Amino acid sequence: MPSVMWKELTAEDLRAKAATNAIVVLPIASMEQHGPHLPVGVDTFLCEAVRKGGAELAVKDVPVVVAPTLWCGMAEHHMAFGGTFTFDIPTYRAVLLAFLKSIERHGFRRVFIVNGHGGNIAAMNSFLPDFARETSLTLYATTYFDLSKDDLAQFLDDQQYVQHACEVETSMMMVVAPDTVKHDRLPQAFGMLNGDPRKAYPASRFQSFTNITESGVIGDARRANADKGKKLLAVCAEGLAATLKNREMWA
Ligand SMILES: [Zn+2]
């Protein structure tokens, strides 16, 4: 099977993909602290693994190609821990629009932005009206763990959904990049187990992650294992494939 990954194809291959009206999956991730036990590249590793898995499942039924992962996102709330890169809103908007316009100029007409980082969600959704006005693309955006939201809990002991550097992300990293997981730090890899310590006011205020978790983790990575990771990755890839194959959505 020829690769579904943009970076592994030639320009000629990609012109041919555009001619088949392939859906371009554009993964957007982050480079940010993930507790004492995981590398800062977690969201980038997982984003790429899930997109590749999902595209390979879907490509028999629908032409698809996975663009290179944007490894930087909105991560101001993690900066205080170190190891983190962040965009500001105008820069992030400009970079994403430049990517979309590049894709569009090569003749692709359908783009699926698939995010892998909670901090990007608000920005991503707020950009959609501008991107709809400034491109002619059929454009959707989602966050990959939302595609399979109801299917994750069956494999988890403590959590219902993805948190941060948690049971889910740690289990997946044990499969995708096992050598990067510090098993000797797992005993310290938990946080915010008793709910959100922040007071709820009827108004919003920016808060650093340092105000809610000492370890940088939300959830409990002590429950992670590679067997769970394999099942979670499979479910996430299936969720993405199902959305790519949804003809009504992409018509
Ligand atoms: Zn993460």
GROMACS .gro file of C-alpha atoms and ligand atoms in nm:
model
  252
    1MET     CA    1   0.000   0.000   0.000
    2PRO     CA    2   0.146   0.344  -0.091
    3SER     CA    3   0.201   0.572   0.208
    4VAL     CA    4  -0.082   0.798   0.328
    5MET     CA    5   0.173   1.039   0.475
    6TRP     CA    6   0.233   1.364   0.284
    7LYS     CA    7   0.598   1.382   0.392
    8GLU     CA    8   0.670   1.036   0.246
    9LEU     CA    9   0.526   1.111  -0.100
   10THR     CA   10   0.673   1.293  -0.400
   11ALA     CA   11   0.529   1.616  -0.538
   12GLU     CA   12   0.406   1.411  -0.834
   13ASP     CA   13   0.228   1.166  -0.599
   14LEU     CA   14   0.065   1.460  -0.424
   15ARG     CA   15  -0.053   1.616  -0.750
   16ALA     CA   16  -0.214   1.280  -0.826
   17LYS     CA   17  -0.377   1.275  -0.480
   18ALA     CA   18  -0.523   1.621  -0.542
   19ALA     CA   19  -0.660   1.501  -0.876
   20THR     CA   20  -0.856   1.229  -0.692
   21ASN     CA   21  -1.009   1.494  -0.460
   22ALA     CA   22  -0.835   1.338  -0.157
   23ILE     CA   23  -0.925   1.462   0.190
   24VAL     CA   24  -0.620   1.623   0.351
   25VAL     CA   25  -0.598   1.547   0.722
   26LEU     CA   26  -0.408   1.831   0.891
   27PRO     CA   27  -0.295   1.724   1.238
   28ILE     CA   28  -0.241   2.004   1.488
   29ALA     CA   29  -0.068   1.927   1.816
   30SER     CA   30   0.155   2.086   2.079
   31MET     CA   31   0.498   2.073   2.243
   32GLU     CA   32   0.440   2.108   2.616
   33GLN     CA   33   0.510   1.961   2.958
   34HIS     CA   34   0.349   1.623   3.023
   35GLY     CA   35   0.439   1.552   3.386
   36PRO     CA   36   0.755   1.391   3.524
   37HIS     CA   37   0.723   1.071   3.319
   38LEU     CA   38   0.638   1.170   2.959
   39PRO     CA   39   0.826   1.370   2.693
   40VAL     CA   40   0.702   1.712   2.587
   41GLY     CA   41   0.620   1.578   2.241
   42VAL     CA   42   0.330   1.355   2.357
   43ASP     CA   43   0.055   1.536   2.165
   44THR     CA   44   0.268   1.541   1.851
   45PHE     CA   45   0.356   1.170   1.877
   46LEU     CA   46  -0.003   1.067   1.943
   47CYS     CA   47  -0.156   1.302   1.687
   48GLU     CA   48   0.062   1.156   1.413
   49ALA     CA   49   0.008   0.793   1.518
   50VAL     CA   50  -0.371   0.823   1.532
   51ARG     CA   51  -0.395   1.015   1.203
   52LYS     CA   52  -0.178   0.759   1.025
   53GLY     CA   53  -0.379   0.469   1.170
   54GLY     CA   54  -0.712   0.631   1.082
   55ALA     CA   55  -0.607   0.725   0.729
   56GLU     CA   56  -0.476   0.373   0.659
   57LEU     CA   57  -0.810   0.227   0.767
   58ALA     CA   58  -1.007   0.474   0.553
   59VAL     CA   59  -0.795   0.487   0.238
   60LYS     CA   60  -0.952   0.175   0.082
   61ASP     CA   61  -1.284   0.364   0.071
   62VAL     CA   62  -1.188   0.729   0.033
   63PRO     CA   63  -0.873   0.902  -0.099
   64VAL     CA   64  -0.689   1.061   0.193
   65VAL     CA   65  -0.348   1.204   0.273
   66VAL     CA   66  -0.208   1.311   0.612
   67ALA     CA   67  -0.022   1.644   0.609
   68PRO     CA   68   0.277   1.698   0.840
   69THR     CA   69   0.180   1.758   1.204
   70LEU     CA   70   0.193   2.117   1.330
   71TRP     CA   71   0.392   2.053   1.646
   72CYS     CA   72   0.334   2.393   1.814
   73GLY     CA   73  -0.002   2.514   1.944
   74MET     CA   74  -0.160   2.719   2.222
   75ALA     CA   75   0.012   2.618   2.546
   76GLU     CA   76   0.052   2.930   2.760
   77HIS     CA   77  -0.104   2.740   3.053
   78HIS     CA   78   0.192   2.496   3.052
   79MET     CA   79   0.476   2.749   3.014
   80ALA     CA   80   0.551   2.777   3.388
   81PHE     CA   81   0.669   2.413   3.394
   82GLY     CA   82   0.936   2.465   3.127
   83GLY     CA   83   0.995   2.262   2.812
   84THR     CA   84   0.697   2.422   2.638
   85PHE     CA   85   0.649   2.621   2.316
   86THR     CA   86   0.343   2.835   2.255
   87PHE     CA   87   0.194   3.048   1.979
   88ASP     CA   88  -0.011   3.358   2.043
   89ILE     CA   89  -0.349   3.384   1.870
   90PRO     CA   90  -0.249   3.604   1.571
   91THR     CA   91   0.056   3.386   1.494
   92TYR     CA   92  -0.136   3.062   1.524
   93ARG     CA   93  -0.413   3.192   1.299
   94ALA     CA   94  -0.157   3.309   1.041
   95VAL     CA   95   0.034   2.978   1.039
   96LEU     CA   96  -0.280   2.766   1.003
   97LEU     CA   97  -0.414   2.990   0.727
   98ALA     CA   98  -0.081   2.965   0.542
   99PHE     CA   99  -0.102   2.585   0.563
  100LEU     CA  100  -0.461   2.582   0.437
  101LYS     CA  101  -0.380   2.816   0.149
  102SER     CA  102  -0.081   2.600   0.049
  103ILE     CA  103  -0.302   2.291   0.047
  104GLU     CA  104  -0.571   2.475  -0.151
  105ARG     CA  105  -0.323   2.605  -0.411
  106HIS     CA  106  -0.228   2.245  -0.495
  107GLY     CA  107  -0.586   2.168  -0.592
  108PHE     CA  108  -0.712   1.995  -0.280
  109ARG     CA  109  -1.065   2.095  -0.186
  110ARG     CA  110  -1.138   1.905   0.136
  111VAL     CA  111  -0.942   1.948   0.461
  112PHE     CA  112  -0.994   1.789   0.801
  113ILE     CA  113  -0.806   1.962   1.084
  114VAL     CA  114  -0.760   1.697   1.352
  115ASN     CA  115  -0.636   1.836   1.681
  116GLY     CA  116  -0.463   1.648   1.961
  117HIS     CA  117  -0.437   1.910   2.237
  118GLY     CA  118  -0.708   2.052   2.462
  119GLY     CA  119  -0.552   2.400   2.465
  120ASN     CA  120  -0.601   2.435   2.088
  121ILE     CA  121  -0.976   2.372   2.087
  122ALA     CA  122  -1.103   2.723   2.162
  123ALA     CA  123  -0.863   2.883   1.913
  124MET     CA  124  -0.935   2.627   1.641
  125ASN     CA  125  -1.311   2.674   1.664
  126SER     CA  126  -1.281   3.053   1.671
  127PHE     CA  127  -1.078   3.048   1.346
  128LEU     CA  128  -1.337   2.853   1.145
  129PRO     CA  129  -1.549   3.150   1.030
  130ASP     CA  130  -1.237   3.335   0.907
  131PHE     CA  131  -1.100   3.025   0.733
  132ALA     CA  132  -1.437   2.965   0.565
  133ARG     CA  133  -1.433   3.324   0.436
  134GLU     CA  134  -1.069   3.327   0.331
  135THR     CA  135  -1.051   2.988   0.155
  136SER     CA  136  -1.288   2.792  -0.067
  137LEU     CA  137  -1.220   2.465   0.115
  138THR     CA  138  -1.473   2.225   0.260
  139LEU     CA  139  -1.321   2.241   0.607
  140TYR     CA  140  -1.397   2.051   0.926
  141ALA     CA  141  -1.211   2.057   1.255
  142THR     CA  142  -1.221   1.813   1.545
  143THR     CA  143  -1.018   1.682   1.837
  144TYR     CA  144  -0.932   1.316   1.792
  145PHE     CA  145  -1.033   1.190   2.133
  146ASP     CA  146  -1.376   1.352   2.086
  147LEU     CA  147  -1.431   1.135   1.777
  148SER     CA  148  -1.422   0.825   1.999
  149LYS     CA  149  -1.533   0.984   2.326
  150ASP     CA  150  -1.787   0.722   2.429
  151ASP     CA  151  -1.562   0.430   2.336
  152LEU     CA  152  -1.262   0.511   2.556
  153ALA     CA  153  -1.409   0.453   2.905
  154GLN     CA  154  -1.451   0.076   2.854
  155PHE     CA  155  -1.071   0.035   2.865
  156LEU     CA  156  -1.005   0.272   3.158
  157ASP     CA  157  -0.995   0.209   3.533
  158ASP     CA  158  -1.029   0.563   3.667
  159GLN     CA  159  -1.107   0.802   3.386
  160GLN     CA  160  -1.396   0.845   3.147
  161TYR     CA  161  -1.206   1.044   2.886
  162VAL     CA  162  -0.866   1.195   2.807
  163GLN     CA  163  -0.711   1.422   3.069
  164HIS     CA  164  -0.346   1.525   3.070
  165ALA     CA  165  -0.036   1.301   3.080
  166CYS     CA  166  -0.289   1.060   3.226
  167GLU     CA  167  -0.395   0.694   3.208
  168VAL     CA  168  -0.490   0.743   2.840
  169GLU     CA  169  -0.194   0.942   2.707
  170THR     CA  170   0.061   0.739   2.905
  171SER     CA  171  -0.083   0.405   2.788
  172MET     CA  172  -0.074   0.521   2.426
  173MET     CA  173   0.283   0.648   2.460
  174MET     CA  174   0.385   0.305   2.593
  175VAL     CA  175   0.293   0.179   2.244
  176VAL     CA  176   0.387   0.470   2.016
  177ALA     CA  177   0.721   0.573   2.173
  178PRO     CA  178   0.788   0.327   2.457
  179ASP     CA  179   1.152   0.428   2.509
  180THR     CA  180   1.049   0.784   2.597
  181VAL     CA  181   0.833   0.685   2.898
  182LYS     CA  182   1.010   0.710   3.236
  183HIS     CA  183   0.863   0.418   3.425
  184ASP     CA  184   1.057   0.504   3.741
  185ARG     CA  185   0.865   0.836   3.762
  186LEU     CA  186   0.518   0.681   3.731
  187PRO     CA  187   0.465   0.676   4.112
  188GLN     CA  188   0.460   1.061   4.101
  189ALA     CA  189   0.251   1.084   3.784
  190PHE     CA  190  -0.095   1.178   3.906
  191GLY     CA  191  -0.279   1.500   3.983
  192MET     CA  192  -0.613   1.669   4.048
  193LEU     CA  193  -0.769   1.340   4.159
  194ASN     CA  194  -1.012   1.515   4.394
  195GLY     CA  195  -1.167   1.742   4.135
  196ASP     CA  196  -1.077   2.090   4.019
  197PRO     CA  197  -0.942   2.296   4.312
  198ARG     CA  198  -1.021   2.628   4.143
  199LYS     CA  199  -1.314   2.828   4.275
  200ALA     CA  200  -1.595   2.863   4.024
  201TYR     CA  201  -1.690   3.224   3.958
  202PRO     CA  202  -1.941   3.346   3.699
  203ALA     CA  203  -1.654   3.488   3.494
  204SER     CA  204  -1.347   3.357   3.314
  205ARG     CA  205  -0.984   3.412   3.407
  206PHE     CA  206  -0.667   3.265   3.258
  207GLN     CA  207  -0.502   3.014   3.493
  208SER     CA  208  -0.165   2.842   3.473
  209PHE     CA  209  -0.159   2.464   3.509
  210THR     CA  210   0.066   2.524   3.812
  211ASN     CA  211  -0.247   2.644   3.997
  212ILE     CA  212  -0.424   2.311   3.957
  213THR     CA  213  -0.158   2.038   3.952
  214GLU     CA  214   0.181   2.019   4.119
  215SER     CA  215   0.304   1.730   3.902
  216GLY     CA  216   0.174   1.871   3.573
  217VAL     CA  217  -0.053   1.566   3.541
  218ILE     CA  218  -0.433   1.562   3.547
  219GLY     CA  219  -0.557   1.209   3.600
  220ASP     CA  220  -0.362   0.902   3.708
  221ALA     CA  221  -0.083   0.762   3.493
  222ARG     CA  222  -0.009   0.488   3.750
  223ARG     CA  223  -0.293   0.298   3.582
  224ALA     CA  224  -0.130   0.304   3.238
  225ASN     CA  225  -0.015   0.000   3.045
  226ALA     CA  226   0.067  -0.086   2.685
  227ASP     CA  227  -0.224  -0.326   2.644
  228LYS     CA  228  -0.470  -0.043   2.720
  229GLY     CA  229  -0.265   0.180   2.489
  230LYS     CA  230  -0.311  -0.055   2.193
  231LYS     CA  231  -0.688  -0.071   2.244
  232LEU     CA  232  -0.719   0.307   2.289
  233LEU     CA  233  -0.514   0.378   1.976
  234ALA     CA  234  -0.724   0.133   1.774
  235VAL     CA  235  -1.050   0.293   1.889
  236CYS     CA  236  -0.921   0.644   1.811
  237ALA     CA  237  -0.804   0.538   1.464
  238GLU     CA  238  -1.143   0.374   1.397
  239GLY     CA  239  -1.322   0.692   1.508
  240LEU     CA  240  -1.119   0.899   1.265
  241ALA     CA  241  -1.166   0.649   0.981
  242ALA     CA  242  -1.543   0.646   1.031
  243THR     CA  243  -1.554   1.025   1.003
  244LEU     CA  244  -1.338   1.027   0.690
  245LYS     CA  245  -1.569   0.767   0.533
  246ASN     CA  246  -1.885   0.964   0.612
  247ARG     CA  247  -1.993   1.050   0.257
  248GLU     CA  248  -2.271   1.284   0.359
  249MET     CA  249  -2.028   1.496   0.560
  250TRP     CA  250  -1.776   1.532   0.279
  251ALA     CA  251  -2.017   1.563  -0.017
  252ZN      ZN  252  -0.133   1.575   2.590
   0.00000   0.00000   0.00000
